[in-house]
Amino acid sequence: MNACPPAISPDEIRRAIASDAFIFHYQPKVSLHTGQVNGAEALIRWPRGDSLVPPGAFIPVTETHGMMAPLARAMFPKLLADLVIILDLRPEFVVSFNLTAGDFESPDLVDLMRESLHRYRLDPRHLQVELTESSVINSSGEARRHIQTLVDMGVQLAMDDFGTGYSSIDVLSQWPFSVVKLDQGLIQRMLTSEKSTTIVQASIRMAHQLGISVVAEGIESAAVYDFLLASGCSDAQGFWMGHPMALSELLGFLRSDQRWSGIPIGLIHMAQLDHIQWRRSLIELVTAAAFTGTGHASVRSVEAELNPRLCKLGQWYYGLGQQFKGHPAFDQLEKPHRQLHEIGTELVEAVQENASREEITLQLRRLTRQSGLVISLLQELESEALLERGGFTQHGPKPPSGC
Ligand code: G
Ligand code: MN
């Protein structure tokens, strides 16, 4: 039997901080929109002799002896020095690192981050702070204010281990998170549990509707990667693409310019959901205004949504969707989508001009028919894109049962 390695003492950690012994390893994140590495999670590592002290052996001791904040303070300038080197190679790169809300009880850390960013002349949008929701739930108003200051500076906030806590959804509504990281346990259970699959898909949809991007963690196979790509997830992190690695290795990894599949099939599905929501809120607004005599004022507020380039479907079509250009169903979509918006505009005008109930009913019917056309083109594009890349029936999660 192997003897347990001796426990790490708080003094050893104190000395290691003072002697600058800790470094960062970086685990790459792949954009599911482009198939390229677009960021990395920085993880603190302690090289000692020829090996690394496992994080599980020193992080808990550091935490219980209140040394996480000194460690974070010592490591932050190092992170920025590494980031400057990475940005030279990939100017859009984003590095995330792990903190707890408790690290923000005093304003020191935010002050240090602001000063260091200034000193390194770095744009804060290249930085992302990962906080677990449990640390957020137990945090004070002070910590919350300091974190808000950070977000106002332009630093992104990611909720780590989403799906493992108690009230993730509520925390999302109250804190300025722009990213959620789906917990690796949830991702790994996806292959064997239909319920986990549904939870992952529903979380991605919810985040999409909130305008929050989703990083899936713990991807260990092509099957899981493909499934997340088809579900509309934004980014992927896991051993299948890359383990945490030293900075020099990361630079080599980036130079090798490895590509994964970046055909965002899942976004076609999101575009359908966006369209259905658009139609529903327009119809709700118009019928409330026309048939109950309320909501005239709110009808005016939909004007931006009536612009076919500004609705969510339009934003996708003229943005990320353009990679499907040349695909017949995609190319055919523009005209009916523009016509749909024309009908929507006429409908709103009819309501504003107090048109008769019959006229409004007629316009509503036209809107619904046109919407059917738009959806059927999107569905055609989605199923053909799935067919082209082979679907995930041979190696992916089981298809849903029941229908
Ligand atoms: O919870 P947090 O996101 O901070 O966890 C990051 C940790 O997860 C790292 O220590 C990393 O080594 C580990 N990790 C990253 N990718 C994978 C993976 O694909 N599988 C497993 N089992 N662990 C992973
Ligand atoms: Mn993390």
XYZ file of C-alpha atoms in Angstrom, residues 186 189-190 193-206 227 231 397 400-401:
22
model
C -23.799 17.290 -15.321
C -23.951 12.244 -16.821
C -25.464 13.417 -20.082
C -29.082 10.032 -18.205
C -31.852 11.460 -20.340
C -32.781 13.795 -17.508
C -29.256 15.267 -17.430
C -29.435 15.716 -21.216
C -32.689 17.629 -20.865
C -31.304 19.771 -18.037
C -28.257 20.653 -20.118
C -30.367 21.551 -23.162
C -32.855 23.583 -21.140
C -30.010 25.436 -19.363
C -28.477 26.339 -22.719
C -31.835 27.618 -23.993
C -32.440 29.648 -20.864
C -23.978 16.942 -28.861
C -27.512 22.072 -28.630
C -26.505 10.416 -26.757
C -35.202 11.294 -27.274
C -37.822 8.651 -26.685
